[in-house]
Amino acid sequence: MFRTALRNVLAHKARLLMTVLAVMLGVAFVSGTLVFTNTLSNALQNSSAKGFDQVDVAVQPGYRNDVGDKIGKTPELTQALLDETAKVPGAASVIGVVSGFTAIADKDGKLVGDGFQSQGGNFWGDKDARYPLKDGAAPKGAGQVALDAKTADRAGYQVGDTVRLSVDGPVLSPTLSGIFTTDDGNVTAGGSLALFDTATAQRLFGKVGTYDEIDVKAAAGTSQTALKAALDKALPRDTVETTTRTKLAADQAEIISAGMSGLKQGLLVFAGIALFVGTFIIANTFTMLVAQRTKELALMRAVGASRRQVTRSVLIEAFVVGAVAAVTGLVAGIGIGAGLKALLGMIGATVPDGPLIVTPGTVGAALAVGILITMLAAWLPGRRAAKIPPVAAMSSVHATATTKSLVLRNTLGALFSGAGVAVVLSATTMSGSDGQAPMGIGAVLLIIGVFILTPLLSRPLIAAAGPFMRVFGVSGKLARQNSVRNPRRTAATASALMIGLTLITGMTVMAGSLQQAIDKMASASIRADYIVSMANGNGLSPDVAEKLAKTPGVTAVSPLRDAFVRIDGTTERVTGVTGAAIGRLTKLTVDNGTFKVGGTQVVVDDSTAKSRDWQAGSAFTVGYEDGRKQRLTVAGVYEGNEVMSGIMADNTLLAPHRTDAADRSDRQVMVKTSDGATSATKDKLEKALGANPAIKIQDKKDLSNEIAQMFTLMLNMLYGLLAMAVLVAVLGVINTLAMSVFERSQEIGMLRAIGLDRKGIKRMVRLESLVISLFGGVLGIGLGVFFGWAAGELLGTTMSTYELVLPWARMALFLLLAATVGVLAALWPARRAARLNMLAAIKSE
């Protein structure tokens, strides 16, 4: 039986090629994901570990928790604490570390680095072991800065040049005193690093006289653990924490692994979709191969082979096919992993150098996935073939499905579909995250149910194409009949395309609806002409709001400044605003009371008011950061949204209680002008802020476009990933048609003999492919719209402006894509059918 199975594989090489390709693509996706993420994670971990070479033990603040009405506070690492640390036995040297965001502009005024990777820090003394100088000298005073070599090269700066940079808004123009090298992970990954002398860094980052961390280097002969024990004994344990270099590196590696985990899981989901689609192709292929060998299998049964042996022979074929596909997929996946790493470098996302990582786990996963999925998909056709009685099989090549099996299938499909729809609909009545899991379960049940029912659905839906098919005469009529001749095969072929289009359509519906909801929300709640913020999301200096307020043509300005207070034993965020101006900058619907912010009067959003049982006139006590308490009154309750929400209080009320200079930064600044949002007004505001590349000045249209770009980028990435599933579906259509042509060789020969020419044969096969593809496309788009609507209903519970938007143009494009898949997939099978020798085809069995 083993030799027979191998002979069958070698005899059907061409017919199994598409199956091998489908499995290979899925395995390549899986192994490529694992190779890429493991390689990237290893490179980042190695690069990060180098950054700890100059520290044996790090002294860090120990955070104090909130207690009662007091806000928890991070203890400060003072100069006195640093001096005390330096005296600890076993400490060879200490370095006080100060860090913060620093945006650097190149000579053309464009931002260097990428947002959060644009960092600043302090250069310790004249020589800092962390940052060996390549050129120039250490920075001294407020007028000097040092840059890492990669940033200096990208920006075109040399020692002595004037560098334009920003820490929290205002533009600074220090002189470049030196260029240094570093193993800092942010820099090696494409970020930038600017260093000031310690006093300047402390002033710029709002940490005058304090440090973020104290790095201690052990003396010769002193281990990390011994130094940590000495530091723990000498320093106040209630305010500081000590961590060894080994633990720092391990923690950093864990953070990197966790970050890679999300990317890995996301990519593996799409690999799983491609493999799931490939399962239909495998099952289809083996079903047709088994059907074509029905007499052969019956003869084997007649001469003594058992049912188990017949099933086992089919599984051996599947094992061989799966093994070949898994090995080739693994090799292709290694190439994909290397290609993705190179691609990151090409698009400017620098990746630290490192070897390509192919772990035993990756090899094992590739082989297991390829072989197991192929064997599982082939098991049912093999079992079905073994159950056919030998005498019945010898008398008929095609074993038709019994009425009992069809009734059972349709009943099962109806139950799955009904359960799926019921669960999805019930999930739409839930709120927020509560409905996510039920909706996911319902979606899976519905897709399985529709797949089971697809043979039943194929007849009426394909029959609806009758008027269109009549245009093509005899070829069209034959194509329609052929497409419903074997409903199961048609269903399996169409389902592969259906799954990909379901996901693509659902995501497109959700993205378009979300985009419109956010546009409506912004226009409904904001009167301001411009929103000013830092490019990386960090806080703005209060100087920004002051400069904007003094700009000609500006009629109202309000910074949005976050503060945290304690209310009834819990921490609550309060947004500080300019009370006299906020009413002219927003247009929020007030449900209760008046929108008045000033003195001890505040306004709150409806969800906060509901959770705390507040209404207009309610009074409550807050505990500030400095420990003081105050009684505040609710002036009004407004309808909150994702743009404006929470408690709003006047900045003059909050300012006296802020204890940290960094807390005085603004999240955003809202600006109203006399001329409205025009290009001239925007230019005026940009000039007032020194044409700072680190600051974004956006009107409502800019905000919408930014969100649209995010959705577009996300959708394009998803389209690219789902393209794998669509490609596998194309292979499935080609495979089904090619094997169908082989199976119907005698029939095609007879059609040629009675007058149907080669063009007619080609047209028949192409139309059959077109109908099957459009059938899958209609099902996919219909399910996608349903899932998009359901997910939107769930989102609508937290987003009042959400409403369903059907992207008719995109859906028409997806249907055209399905038709194109059908036309392209039929090219080779149609050509093969037309070139069959008429007499040889008639004599074939």
PDB file of N, CA and C in Angstrom, residues 2 6 9 286 312-326 367 370-372 374-375 378:
ATOM      1  N   PHE A   2       2.037   1.145   0.695  1.00  0.00           N
ATOM      2  CA  PHE A   2       2.930   2.303   0.726  1.00  0.00           C
ATOM      3  C   PHE A   2       3.483   2.593  -0.663  1.00  0.00           C
ATOM      4  N   LEU A   6       2.916   5.962  -3.078  1.00  0.00           N
ATOM      5  CA  LEU A   6       4.002   6.724  -3.701  1.00  0.00           C
ATOM      6  C   LEU A   6       3.833   6.769  -5.215  1.00  0.00           C
ATOM      7  N   VAL A   9       1.292   9.383  -6.106  1.00  0.00           N
ATOM      8  CA  VAL A   9       1.824  10.740  -6.006  1.00  0.00           C
ATOM      9  C   VAL A   9       2.619  11.082  -7.258  1.00  0.00           C
ATOM     10  N   PHE A 286      -8.001  16.210  -3.236  1.00  0.00           N
ATOM     11  CA  PHE A 286      -8.039  14.789  -2.906  1.00  0.00           C
ATOM     12  C   PHE A 286      -9.415  14.182  -3.158  1.00  0.00           C
ATOM     13  N   ARG A 312      -5.511   4.767   4.597  1.00  0.00           N
ATOM     14  CA  ARG A 312      -4.107   5.008   4.906  1.00  0.00           C
ATOM     15  C   ARG A 312      -3.312   5.355   3.656  1.00  0.00           C
ATOM     16  N   SER A 313      -3.662   4.752   2.524  1.00  0.00           N
ATOM     17  CA  SER A 313      -2.928   5.058   1.287  1.00  0.00           C
ATOM     18  C   SER A 313      -3.140   6.513   0.862  1.00  0.00           C
ATOM     19  N   VAL A 314      -4.390   6.995   1.054  1.00  0.00           N
ATOM     20  CA  VAL A 314      -4.670   8.400   0.741  1.00  0.00           C
ATOM     21  C   VAL A 314      -3.896   9.315   1.688  1.00  0.00           C
ATOM     22  N   LEU A 315      -3.849   8.957   2.975  1.00  0.00           N
ATOM     23  CA  LEU A 315      -3.120   9.780   3.950  1.00  0.00           C
ATOM     24  C   LEU A 315      -1.616   9.767   3.688  1.00  0.00           C
ATOM     25  N   ILE A 316      -1.092   8.641   3.181  1.00  0.00           N
ATOM     26  CA  ILE A 316       0.339   8.598   2.838  1.00  0.00           C
ATOM     27  C   ILE A 316       0.628   9.576   1.698  1.00  0.00           C
ATOM     28  N   GLU A 317      -0.278   9.597   0.700  1.00  0.00           N
ATOM     29  CA  GLU A 317      -0.137  10.576  -0.384  1.00  0.00           C
ATOM     30  C   GLU A 317      -0.136  11.994   0.186  1.00  0.00           C
ATOM     31  N   ALA A 318      -1.067  12.253   1.109  1.00  0.00           N
ATOM     32  CA  ALA A 318      -1.152  13.579   1.708  1.00  0.00           C
ATOM     33  C   ALA A 318       0.114  13.909   2.500  1.00  0.00           C
ATOM     34  N   PHE A 319       0.668  12.898   3.186  1.00  0.00           N
ATOM     35  CA  PHE A 319       1.902  13.121   3.958  1.00  0.00           C
ATOM     36  C   PHE A 319       3.046  13.531   3.036  1.00  0.00           C
ATOM     37  N   VAL A 320       3.182  12.840   1.923  1.00  0.00           N
ATOM     38  CA  VAL A 320       4.263  13.154   0.977  1.00  0.00           C
ATOM     39  C   VAL A 320       4.086  14.570   0.415  1.00  0.00           C
ATOM     40  N   VAL A 321       2.838  14.877   0.007  1.00  0.00           N
ATOM     41  CA  VAL A 321       2.556  16.217  -0.527  1.00  0.00           C
ATOM     42  C   VAL A 321       2.829  17.280   0.534  1.00  0.00           C
ATOM     43  N   GLY A 322       2.347  17.031   1.770  1.00  0.00           N
ATOM     44  CA  GLY A 322       2.546  17.994   2.853  1.00  0.00           C
ATOM     45  C   GLY A 322       4.004  18.183   3.205  1.00  0.00           C
ATOM     46  N   ALA A 323       4.788  17.081   3.201  1.00  0.00           N
ATOM     47  CA  ALA A 323       6.211  17.177   3.522  1.00  0.00           C
ATOM     48  C   ALA A 323       6.958  18.004   2.486  1.00  0.00           C
ATOM     49  N   VAL A 324       6.667  17.753   1.198  1.00  0.00           N
ATOM     50  CA  VAL A 324       7.313  18.532   0.128  1.00  0.00           C
ATOM     51  C   VAL A 324       6.946  20.016   0.260  1.00  0.00           C
ATOM     52  N   ALA A 325       5.644  20.275   0.486  1.00  0.00           N
ATOM     53  CA  ALA A 325       5.192  21.660   0.608  1.00  0.00           C
ATOM     54  C   ALA A 325       5.791  22.334   1.843  1.00  0.00           C
ATOM     55  N   ALA A 326       5.912  21.592   2.957  1.00  0.00           N
ATOM     56  CA  ALA A 326       6.446  22.171   4.198  1.00  0.00           C
ATOM     57  C   ALA A 326       7.918  22.528   4.050  1.00  0.00           C
ATOM     58  N   LEU A 367       7.154  22.304   9.534  1.00  0.00           N
ATOM     59  CA  LEU A 367       6.897  20.911   9.125  1.00  0.00           C
ATOM     60  C   LEU A 367       5.569  20.420   9.685  1.00  0.00           C
ATOM     61  N   GLY A 370       2.540  22.211   7.784  1.00  0.00           N
ATOM     62  CA  GLY A 370       2.370  21.734   6.411  1.00  0.00           C
ATOM     63  C   GLY A 370       1.838  20.316   6.344  1.00  0.00           C
ATOM     64  N   ILE A 371       2.429  19.426   7.131  1.00  0.00           N
ATOM     65  CA  ILE A 371       2.054  18.010   7.046  1.00  0.00           C
ATOM     66  C   ILE A 371       0.689  17.763   7.687  1.00  0.00           C
ATOM     67  N   LEU A 372       0.469  18.310   8.887  1.00  0.00           N
ATOM     68  CA  LEU A 372      -0.786  18.040   9.587  1.00  0.00           C
ATOM     69  C   LEU A 372      -1.990  18.598   8.845  1.00  0.00           C
ATOM     70  N   THR A 374      -2.331  19.210   5.648  1.00  0.00           N
ATOM     71  CA  THR A 374      -2.571  18.432   4.428  1.00  0.00           C
ATOM     72  C   THR A 374      -3.234  17.099   4.756  1.00  0.00           C
ATOM     73  N   MET A 375      -2.739  16.435   5.800  1.00  0.00           N
ATOM     74  CA  MET A 375      -3.311  15.127   6.146  1.00  0.00           C
ATOM     75  C   MET A 375      -4.734  15.260   6.695  1.00  0.00           C
ATOM     76  N   ALA A 378      -7.086  15.819   3.831  1.00  0.00           N
ATOM     77  CA  ALA A 378      -7.230  14.651   2.948  1.00  0.00           C
ATOM     78  C   ALA A 378      -7.933  13.489   3.642  1.00  0.00           C
TER      79      ALA A 378
END
